[in-house]
Short mmCIF file of C-alpha atoms and ligand atoms in Angstrom, two decimals:
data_model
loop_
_atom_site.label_atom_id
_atom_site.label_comp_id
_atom_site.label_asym_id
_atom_site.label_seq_id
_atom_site.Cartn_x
_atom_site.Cartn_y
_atom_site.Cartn_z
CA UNK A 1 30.93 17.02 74.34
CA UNK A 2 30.54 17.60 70.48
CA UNK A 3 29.38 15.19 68.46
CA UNK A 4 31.43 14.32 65.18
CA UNK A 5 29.07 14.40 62.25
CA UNK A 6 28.11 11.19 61.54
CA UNK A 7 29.70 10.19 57.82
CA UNK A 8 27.66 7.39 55.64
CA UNK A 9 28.87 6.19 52.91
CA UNK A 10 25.03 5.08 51.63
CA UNK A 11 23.68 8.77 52.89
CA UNK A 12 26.68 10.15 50.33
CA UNK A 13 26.12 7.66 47.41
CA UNK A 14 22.57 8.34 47.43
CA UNK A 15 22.98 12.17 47.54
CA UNK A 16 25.25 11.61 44.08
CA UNK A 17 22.26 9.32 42.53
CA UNK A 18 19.84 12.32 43.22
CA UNK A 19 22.17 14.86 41.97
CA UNK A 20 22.89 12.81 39.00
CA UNK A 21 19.48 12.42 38.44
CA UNK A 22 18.75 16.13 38.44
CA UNK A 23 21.66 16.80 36.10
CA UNK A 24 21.20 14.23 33.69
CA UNK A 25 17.56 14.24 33.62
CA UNK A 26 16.66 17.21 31.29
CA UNK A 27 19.48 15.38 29.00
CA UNK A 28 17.55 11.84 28.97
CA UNK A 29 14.31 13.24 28.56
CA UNK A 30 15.70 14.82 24.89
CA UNK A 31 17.20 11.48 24.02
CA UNK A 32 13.84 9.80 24.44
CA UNK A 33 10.59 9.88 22.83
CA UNK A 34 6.74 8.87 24.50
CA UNK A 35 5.50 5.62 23.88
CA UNK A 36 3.87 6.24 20.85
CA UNK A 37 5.87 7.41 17.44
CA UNK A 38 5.81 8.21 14.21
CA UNK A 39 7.19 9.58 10.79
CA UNK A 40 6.61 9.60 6.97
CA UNK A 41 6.99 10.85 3.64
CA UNK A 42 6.17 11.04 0.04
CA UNK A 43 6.40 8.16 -2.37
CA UNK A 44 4.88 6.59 -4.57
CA UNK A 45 3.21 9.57 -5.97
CA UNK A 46 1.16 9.82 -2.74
CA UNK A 47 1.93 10.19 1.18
CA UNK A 48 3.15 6.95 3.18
CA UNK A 49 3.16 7.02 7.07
CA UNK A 50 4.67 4.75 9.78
CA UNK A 51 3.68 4.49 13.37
CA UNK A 52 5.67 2.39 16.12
CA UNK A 53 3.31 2.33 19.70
CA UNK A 54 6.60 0.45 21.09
CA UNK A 55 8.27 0.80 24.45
CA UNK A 56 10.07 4.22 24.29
CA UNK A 57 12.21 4.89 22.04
CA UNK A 58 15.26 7.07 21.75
CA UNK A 59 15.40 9.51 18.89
CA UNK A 60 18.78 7.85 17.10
CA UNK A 61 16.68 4.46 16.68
CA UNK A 62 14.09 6.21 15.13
CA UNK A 63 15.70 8.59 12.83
CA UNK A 64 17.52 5.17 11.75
CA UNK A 65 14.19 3.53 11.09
CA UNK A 66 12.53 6.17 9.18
CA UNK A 67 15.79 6.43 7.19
CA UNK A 68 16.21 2.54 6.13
CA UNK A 69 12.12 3.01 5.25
CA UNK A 70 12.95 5.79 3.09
CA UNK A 71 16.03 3.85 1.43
CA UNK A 72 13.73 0.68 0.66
CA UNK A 73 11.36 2.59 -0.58
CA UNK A 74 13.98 4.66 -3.27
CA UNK A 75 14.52 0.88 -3.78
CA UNK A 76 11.34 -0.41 -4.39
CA UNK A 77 10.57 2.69 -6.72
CA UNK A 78 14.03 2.31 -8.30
CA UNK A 79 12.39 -1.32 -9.29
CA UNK A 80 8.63 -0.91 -9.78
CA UNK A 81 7.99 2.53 -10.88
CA UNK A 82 6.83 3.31 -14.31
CA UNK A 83 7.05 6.97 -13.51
CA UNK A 84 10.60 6.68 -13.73
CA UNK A 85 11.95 5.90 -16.95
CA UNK A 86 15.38 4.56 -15.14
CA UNK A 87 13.57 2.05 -13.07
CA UNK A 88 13.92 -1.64 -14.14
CA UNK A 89 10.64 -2.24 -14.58
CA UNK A 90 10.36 0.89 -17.52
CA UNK A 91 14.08 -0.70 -18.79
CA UNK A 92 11.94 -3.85 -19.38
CA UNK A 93 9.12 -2.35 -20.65
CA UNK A 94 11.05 -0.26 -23.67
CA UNK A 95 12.99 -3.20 -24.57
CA UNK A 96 11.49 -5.10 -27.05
CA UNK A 97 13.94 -8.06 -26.93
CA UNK A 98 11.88 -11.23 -26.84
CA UNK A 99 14.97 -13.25 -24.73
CA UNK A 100 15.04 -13.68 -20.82
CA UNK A 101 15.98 -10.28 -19.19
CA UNK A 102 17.63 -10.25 -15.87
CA UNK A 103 15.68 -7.75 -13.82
CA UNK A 104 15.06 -8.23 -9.98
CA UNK A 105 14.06 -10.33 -7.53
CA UNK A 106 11.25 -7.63 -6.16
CA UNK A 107 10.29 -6.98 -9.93
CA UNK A 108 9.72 -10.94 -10.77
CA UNK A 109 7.67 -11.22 -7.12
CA UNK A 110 5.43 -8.89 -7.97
CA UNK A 111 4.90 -9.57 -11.55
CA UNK A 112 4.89 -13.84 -10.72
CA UNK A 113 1.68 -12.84 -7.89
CA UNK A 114 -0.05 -10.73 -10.38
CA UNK A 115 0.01 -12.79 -13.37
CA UNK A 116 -1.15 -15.91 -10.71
CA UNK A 117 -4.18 -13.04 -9.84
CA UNK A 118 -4.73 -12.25 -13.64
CA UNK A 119 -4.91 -15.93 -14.62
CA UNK A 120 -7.69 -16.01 -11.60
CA UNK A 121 -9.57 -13.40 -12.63
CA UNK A 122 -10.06 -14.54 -15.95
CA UNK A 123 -8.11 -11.24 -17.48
CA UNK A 124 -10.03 -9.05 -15.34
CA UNK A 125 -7.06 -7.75 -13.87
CA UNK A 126 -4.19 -7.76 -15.50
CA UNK A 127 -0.28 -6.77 -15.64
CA UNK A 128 0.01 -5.93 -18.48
CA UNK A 129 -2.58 -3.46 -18.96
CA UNK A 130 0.11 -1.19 -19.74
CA UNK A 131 -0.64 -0.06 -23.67
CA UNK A 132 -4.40 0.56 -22.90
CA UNK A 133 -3.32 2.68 -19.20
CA UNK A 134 -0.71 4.66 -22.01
CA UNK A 135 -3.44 4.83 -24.68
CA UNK A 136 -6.43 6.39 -22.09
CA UNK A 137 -3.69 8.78 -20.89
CA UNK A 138 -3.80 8.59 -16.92
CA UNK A 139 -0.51 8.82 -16.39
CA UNK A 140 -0.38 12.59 -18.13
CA UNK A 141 -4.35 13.04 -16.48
CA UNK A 142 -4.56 15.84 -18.92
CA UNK A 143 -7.99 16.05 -20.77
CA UNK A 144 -6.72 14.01 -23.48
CA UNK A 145 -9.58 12.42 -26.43
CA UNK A 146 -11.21 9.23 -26.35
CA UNK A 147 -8.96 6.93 -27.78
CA UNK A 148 -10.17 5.82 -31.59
CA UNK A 149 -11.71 2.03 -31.48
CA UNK A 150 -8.69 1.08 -33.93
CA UNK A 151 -6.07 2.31 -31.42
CA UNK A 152 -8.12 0.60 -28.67
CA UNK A 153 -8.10 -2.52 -30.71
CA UNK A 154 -4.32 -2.07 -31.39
CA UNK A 155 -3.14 -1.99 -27.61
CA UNK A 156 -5.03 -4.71 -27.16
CA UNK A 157 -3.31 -6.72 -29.31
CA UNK A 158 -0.24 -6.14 -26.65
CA UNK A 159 -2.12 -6.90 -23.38
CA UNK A 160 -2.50 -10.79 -22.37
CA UNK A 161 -0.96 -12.50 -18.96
CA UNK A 162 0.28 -14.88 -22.05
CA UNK A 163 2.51 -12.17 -23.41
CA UNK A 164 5.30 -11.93 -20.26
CA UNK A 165 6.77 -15.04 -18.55
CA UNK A 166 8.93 -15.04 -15.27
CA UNK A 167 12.34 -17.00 -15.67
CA UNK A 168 13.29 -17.97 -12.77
CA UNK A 169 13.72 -15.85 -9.35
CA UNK A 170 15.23 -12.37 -11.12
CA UNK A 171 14.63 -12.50 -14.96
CA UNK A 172 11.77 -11.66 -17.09
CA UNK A 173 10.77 -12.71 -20.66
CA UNK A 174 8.49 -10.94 -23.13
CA UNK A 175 7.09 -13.01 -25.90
CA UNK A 176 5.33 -10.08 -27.75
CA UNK A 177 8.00 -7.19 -28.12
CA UNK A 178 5.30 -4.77 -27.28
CA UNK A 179 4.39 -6.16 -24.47
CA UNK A 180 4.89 -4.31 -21.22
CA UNK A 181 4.23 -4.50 -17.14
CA UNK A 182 1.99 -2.04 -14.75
CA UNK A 183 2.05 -3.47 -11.36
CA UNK A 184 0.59 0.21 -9.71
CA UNK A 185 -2.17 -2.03 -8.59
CA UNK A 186 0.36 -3.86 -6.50
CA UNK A 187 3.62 -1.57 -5.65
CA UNK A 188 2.08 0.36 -2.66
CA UNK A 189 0.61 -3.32 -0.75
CA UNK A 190 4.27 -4.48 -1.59
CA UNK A 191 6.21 -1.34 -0.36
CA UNK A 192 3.94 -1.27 3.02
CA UNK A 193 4.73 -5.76 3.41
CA UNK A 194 8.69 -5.09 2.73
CA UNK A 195 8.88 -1.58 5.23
CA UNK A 196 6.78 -3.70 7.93
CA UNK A 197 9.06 -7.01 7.81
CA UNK A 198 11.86 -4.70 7.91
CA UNK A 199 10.22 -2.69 11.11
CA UNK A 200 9.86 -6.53 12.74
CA UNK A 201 13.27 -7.39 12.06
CA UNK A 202 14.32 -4.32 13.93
CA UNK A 203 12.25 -5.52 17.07
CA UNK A 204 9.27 -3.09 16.58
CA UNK A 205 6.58 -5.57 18.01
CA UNK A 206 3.42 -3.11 17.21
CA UNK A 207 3.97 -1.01 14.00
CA UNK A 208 0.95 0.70 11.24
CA UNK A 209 2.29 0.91 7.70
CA UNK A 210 0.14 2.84 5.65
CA UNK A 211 1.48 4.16 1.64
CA UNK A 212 -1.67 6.11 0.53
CA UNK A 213 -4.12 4.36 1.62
CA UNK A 214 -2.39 1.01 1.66
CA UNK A 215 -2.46 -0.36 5.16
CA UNK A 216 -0.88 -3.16 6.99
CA UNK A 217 -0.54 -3.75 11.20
CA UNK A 218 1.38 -5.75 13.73
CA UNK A 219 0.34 -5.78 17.12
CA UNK A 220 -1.48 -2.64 19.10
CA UNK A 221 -1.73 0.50 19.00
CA UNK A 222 -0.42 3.05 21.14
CA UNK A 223 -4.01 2.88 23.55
CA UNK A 224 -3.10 -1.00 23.50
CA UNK A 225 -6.28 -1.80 21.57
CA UNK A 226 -6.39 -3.00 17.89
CA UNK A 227 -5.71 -1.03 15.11
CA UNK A 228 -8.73 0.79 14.34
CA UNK A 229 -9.18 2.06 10.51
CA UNK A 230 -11.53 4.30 8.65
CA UNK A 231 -13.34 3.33 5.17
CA UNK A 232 -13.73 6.21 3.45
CA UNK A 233 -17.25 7.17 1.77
CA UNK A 234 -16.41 7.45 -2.07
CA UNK A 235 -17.68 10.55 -3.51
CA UNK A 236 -15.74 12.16 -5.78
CA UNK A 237 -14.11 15.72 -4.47
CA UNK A 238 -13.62 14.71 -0.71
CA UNK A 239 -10.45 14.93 1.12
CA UNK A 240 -8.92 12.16 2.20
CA UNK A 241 -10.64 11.47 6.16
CA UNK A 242 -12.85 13.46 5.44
CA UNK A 243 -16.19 10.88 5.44
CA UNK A 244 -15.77 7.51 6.90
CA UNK A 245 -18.02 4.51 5.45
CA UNK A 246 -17.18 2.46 8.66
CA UNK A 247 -14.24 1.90 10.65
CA UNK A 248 -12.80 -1.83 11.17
CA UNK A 249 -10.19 -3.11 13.49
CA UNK A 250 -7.39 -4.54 11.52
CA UNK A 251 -5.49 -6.85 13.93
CA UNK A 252 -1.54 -8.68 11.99
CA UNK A 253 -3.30 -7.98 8.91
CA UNK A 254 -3.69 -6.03 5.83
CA UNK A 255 -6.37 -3.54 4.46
CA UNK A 256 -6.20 -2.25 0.96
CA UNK A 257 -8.93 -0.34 -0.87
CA UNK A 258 -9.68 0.50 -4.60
CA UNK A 259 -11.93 3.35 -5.79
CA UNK A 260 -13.38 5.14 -8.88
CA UNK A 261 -13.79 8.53 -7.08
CA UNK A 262 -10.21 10.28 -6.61
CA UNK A 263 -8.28 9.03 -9.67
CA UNK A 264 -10.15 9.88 -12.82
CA UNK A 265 -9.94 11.35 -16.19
CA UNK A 266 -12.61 13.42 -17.46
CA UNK A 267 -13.35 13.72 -21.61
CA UNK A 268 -16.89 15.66 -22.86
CA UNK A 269 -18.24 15.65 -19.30
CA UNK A 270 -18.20 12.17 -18.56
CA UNK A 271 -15.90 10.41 -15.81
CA UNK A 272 -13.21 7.86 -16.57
CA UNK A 273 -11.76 5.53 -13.91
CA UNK A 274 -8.27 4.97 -14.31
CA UNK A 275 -9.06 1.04 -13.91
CA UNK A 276 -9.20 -0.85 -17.07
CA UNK A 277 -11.12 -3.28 -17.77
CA UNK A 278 -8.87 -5.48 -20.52
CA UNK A 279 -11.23 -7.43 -21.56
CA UNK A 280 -12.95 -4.57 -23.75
CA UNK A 281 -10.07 -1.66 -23.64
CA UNK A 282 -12.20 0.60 -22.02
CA UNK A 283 -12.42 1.98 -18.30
CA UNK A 284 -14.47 0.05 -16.47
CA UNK A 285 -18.21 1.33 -16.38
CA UNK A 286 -19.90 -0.92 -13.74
CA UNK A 287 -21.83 -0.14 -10.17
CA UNK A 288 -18.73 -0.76 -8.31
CA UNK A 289 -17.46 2.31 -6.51
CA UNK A 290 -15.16 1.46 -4.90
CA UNK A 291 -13.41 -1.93 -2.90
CA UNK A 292 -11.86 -2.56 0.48
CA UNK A 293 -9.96 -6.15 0.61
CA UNK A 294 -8.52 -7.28 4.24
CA UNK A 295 -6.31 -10.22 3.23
CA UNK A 296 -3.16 -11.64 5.58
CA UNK A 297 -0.38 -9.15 3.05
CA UNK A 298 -0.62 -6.11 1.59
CA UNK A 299 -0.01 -6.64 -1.50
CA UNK A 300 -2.60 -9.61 -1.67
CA UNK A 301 -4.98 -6.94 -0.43
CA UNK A 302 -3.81 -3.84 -3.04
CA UNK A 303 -4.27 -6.69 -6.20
CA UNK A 304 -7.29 -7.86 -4.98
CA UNK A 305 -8.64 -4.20 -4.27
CA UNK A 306 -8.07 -3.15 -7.70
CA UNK A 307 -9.48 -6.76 -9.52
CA UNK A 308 -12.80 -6.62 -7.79
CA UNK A 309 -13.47 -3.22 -9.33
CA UNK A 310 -13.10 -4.56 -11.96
CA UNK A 311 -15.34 -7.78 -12.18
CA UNK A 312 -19.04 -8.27 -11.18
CA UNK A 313 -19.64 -8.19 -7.94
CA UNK A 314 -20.61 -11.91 -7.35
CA UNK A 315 -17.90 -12.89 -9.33
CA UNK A 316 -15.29 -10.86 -6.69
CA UNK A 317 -16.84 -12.18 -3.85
CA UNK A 318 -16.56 -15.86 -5.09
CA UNK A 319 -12.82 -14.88 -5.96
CA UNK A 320 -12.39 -13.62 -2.61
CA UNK A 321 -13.92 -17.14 -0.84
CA UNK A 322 -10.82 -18.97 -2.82
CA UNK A 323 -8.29 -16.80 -0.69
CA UNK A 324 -7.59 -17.77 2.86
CA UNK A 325 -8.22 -15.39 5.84
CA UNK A 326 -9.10 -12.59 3.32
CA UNK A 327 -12.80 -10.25 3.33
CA UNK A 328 -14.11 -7.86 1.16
CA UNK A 329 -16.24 -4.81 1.32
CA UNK A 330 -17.74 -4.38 -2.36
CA UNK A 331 -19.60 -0.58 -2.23
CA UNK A 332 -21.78 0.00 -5.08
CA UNK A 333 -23.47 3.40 -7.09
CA UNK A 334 -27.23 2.43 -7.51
CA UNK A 335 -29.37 4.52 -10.56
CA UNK A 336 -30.04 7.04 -7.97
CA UNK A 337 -26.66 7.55 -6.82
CA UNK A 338 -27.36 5.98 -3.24
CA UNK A 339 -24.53 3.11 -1.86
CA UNK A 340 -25.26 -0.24 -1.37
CA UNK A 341 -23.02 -2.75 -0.20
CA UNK A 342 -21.68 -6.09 -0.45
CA UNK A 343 -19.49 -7.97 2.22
CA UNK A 344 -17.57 -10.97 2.07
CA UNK A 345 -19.47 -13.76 4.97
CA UNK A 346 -17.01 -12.52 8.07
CA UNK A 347 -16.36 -8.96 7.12
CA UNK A 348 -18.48 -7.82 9.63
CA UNK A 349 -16.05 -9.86 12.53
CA UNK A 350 -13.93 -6.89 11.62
CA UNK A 351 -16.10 -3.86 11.98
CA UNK A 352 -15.60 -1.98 15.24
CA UNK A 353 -18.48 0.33 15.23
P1 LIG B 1 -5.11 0.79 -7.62
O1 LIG B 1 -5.06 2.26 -7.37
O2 LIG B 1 -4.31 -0.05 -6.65
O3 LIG B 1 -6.49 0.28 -7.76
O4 LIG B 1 -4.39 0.53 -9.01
C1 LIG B 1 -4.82 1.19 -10.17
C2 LIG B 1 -3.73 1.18 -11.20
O5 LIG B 1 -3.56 -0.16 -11.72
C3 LIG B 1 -4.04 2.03 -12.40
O6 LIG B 1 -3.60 3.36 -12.22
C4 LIG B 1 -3.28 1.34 -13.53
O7 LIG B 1 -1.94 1.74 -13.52
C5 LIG B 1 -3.35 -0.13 -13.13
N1 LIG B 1 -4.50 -0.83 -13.72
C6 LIG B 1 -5.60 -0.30 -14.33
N2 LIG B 1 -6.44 -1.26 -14.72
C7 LIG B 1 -5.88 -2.44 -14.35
C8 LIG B 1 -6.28 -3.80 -14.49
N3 LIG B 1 -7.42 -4.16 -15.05
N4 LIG B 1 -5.43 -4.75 -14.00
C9 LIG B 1 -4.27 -4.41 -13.41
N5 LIG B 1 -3.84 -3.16 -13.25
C10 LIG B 1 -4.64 -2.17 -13.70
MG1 LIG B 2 -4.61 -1.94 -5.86
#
């Protein structure tokens, strides 16, 4: 007697599952990325990058993070950049009305925390160091003269927290018509706090913002560990990674550095930082080489990076004690060109090696 095959429905439904499977898995391995990601850019005049070490990730969520990071930052450029002569903040700057100007809210943040962190510093750093920045010539870098005393003394005239006022949350008011705003010492910490909120807001629970140096963290990374970061060593000439000073773990926090060594101008053989000091006109001449701040923001971090080059080192640190949850690293140039170092009380809870 034959025996009818046996027919089962489960037998059949799991044969479709594994063809389905082998059909469609070639497809959903395209559509999804590993665990870790990441993409970037230019802006800012420099290089930003963004990592994600999130559950996977299919490619459509990505390409529609990197492309709302790229349309923030057109629109924090569009606000802050003094490259541009469009942006609002240059509009400000050229207009030498001395009535309220409506500008916007990102412009009046920025400017509000650094005129709070000039007012801190005693004038150390300051705003609107703009005249003396134009007058020195860094943002054409070509091997312009020493400025004459007189025109030194002149710009100074238009430099002074006093001199610029916010009104309200989105307008601005100059009370010198000369008066202008640089917040470069401040832009790239802001553009790297705005992209990471935004990243958070779109669920990414473990994300590394970094615009030229400019970092800021959220979670782990990809290995599941903290954030691990390199210091660089600052000589003059190397490329960027290419000598670490030390390497810290920077865990929901920020890490911002400050240097005399890759952005200089050079006039009869002699180096100029592009880091005023406005108290005297000049670039600053101290032992200070260069600055890493860890502070709970970026842009807390990027202002307070570029201040402490700019005042005595005891002076930074004591600054630095007056700012919650916030270390420095203060490396300094001695006569014989050897580095010596300074650190905030728990800066060294932070180094990982
Ligand atoms: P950073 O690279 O963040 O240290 O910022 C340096 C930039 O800040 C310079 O290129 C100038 O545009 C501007 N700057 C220079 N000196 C000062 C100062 N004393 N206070 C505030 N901003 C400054
Ligand atoms: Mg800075």
């Amino acid at each position: 007697m034959s025996r009818k095959p046996s027919y089962s429905p489960k037998k059949t439904l799991f044969g479709l599952l594994f063809l389905a499977v082998l059909v469609f898995y070639p497809y959903l391995r395209a559509q999804y990325l590993p665990r870790s990601v990441e993409f970037g850019g230019e802006t800012m005049g420099t290089y930003y990058t963004v990592k994600i070490a999130d559950s996977r990730m299919s490619k459509r969520r990505l390409r529609a993070l990197h492309a709302n990071t790229q349309k923030l930052l057109q629109e924090i450029n569009a606000d802050l950049s003094t490259y541009d002569p469009a942006s609002v903040i240059s509009r400000f700057n050229s207009n030498t009305n001395t009535t309220p100007q409506l500008v916007t809210e990102s412009l009046v943040t920025v400017t509000r925390h650094a005129l709070k962190l000039s007012r801190e510093t005693g004038g150390a750093f300051d705003p609107t160091v703009r005249p003396l920045v134009d007058l020195w010539g860094f943002y054409n870098k070509q091997d312009q003269p020493i400025p004459a005393q007189a025109d030194i003394d002149s710009a100074r005239r238009s430099v002074g927290a006093h001199l610029i006022q916010t009104t309200g949350n989105d307008a601005l008011t100059k009370s010198k018509s000369t008066a202008s705003l640089d917040l470069s010492a401040s832009a790239k910490g802001y553009g790297v706090d705005r992209i990471l909120q935004m990243l958070v807001s779109a669920d990414c629970a473990n994300v590394y913002v970094d615009i030229g140096g400019e970092i800021r963290t959220r979670g782990k990374s990809p290995g599941g560990s903290a954030w691990r970061i390199a210091i660089e060593t600052p000589v003059p000439g190397t490329a960027l990674g290419e000598s670490h000073y030390l390497t810290i773990t920077v865990e929901d926090r920020a890490i911002a550095s400050s240097g005399d060594y890759r952005n200089f101008f050079q006039a009869d053989g002699k180096r100029y930082s592009h880091i005023i000091d406005p108290r005297t006109g000049y670039p600053i001449s101290n032992t200070v080489a260069a600055v890493s701040v860890l502070a709970p923001d970026c842009m807390h971090a990027d202002t307070l990076a570029t201040a402490l080059m700019v005042m005595q080192p005891d002076a930074g640190l004591a600054l630095i004690a007056q700012h919650t949850n916030t270390e420095a690293l203060i490396i300094m140039r001695d006569a014989s060109g050897q580095f010596q170092d300074l650190r905030s009380p728990n800066f060294n809870a932070a180094i990982s090696d």
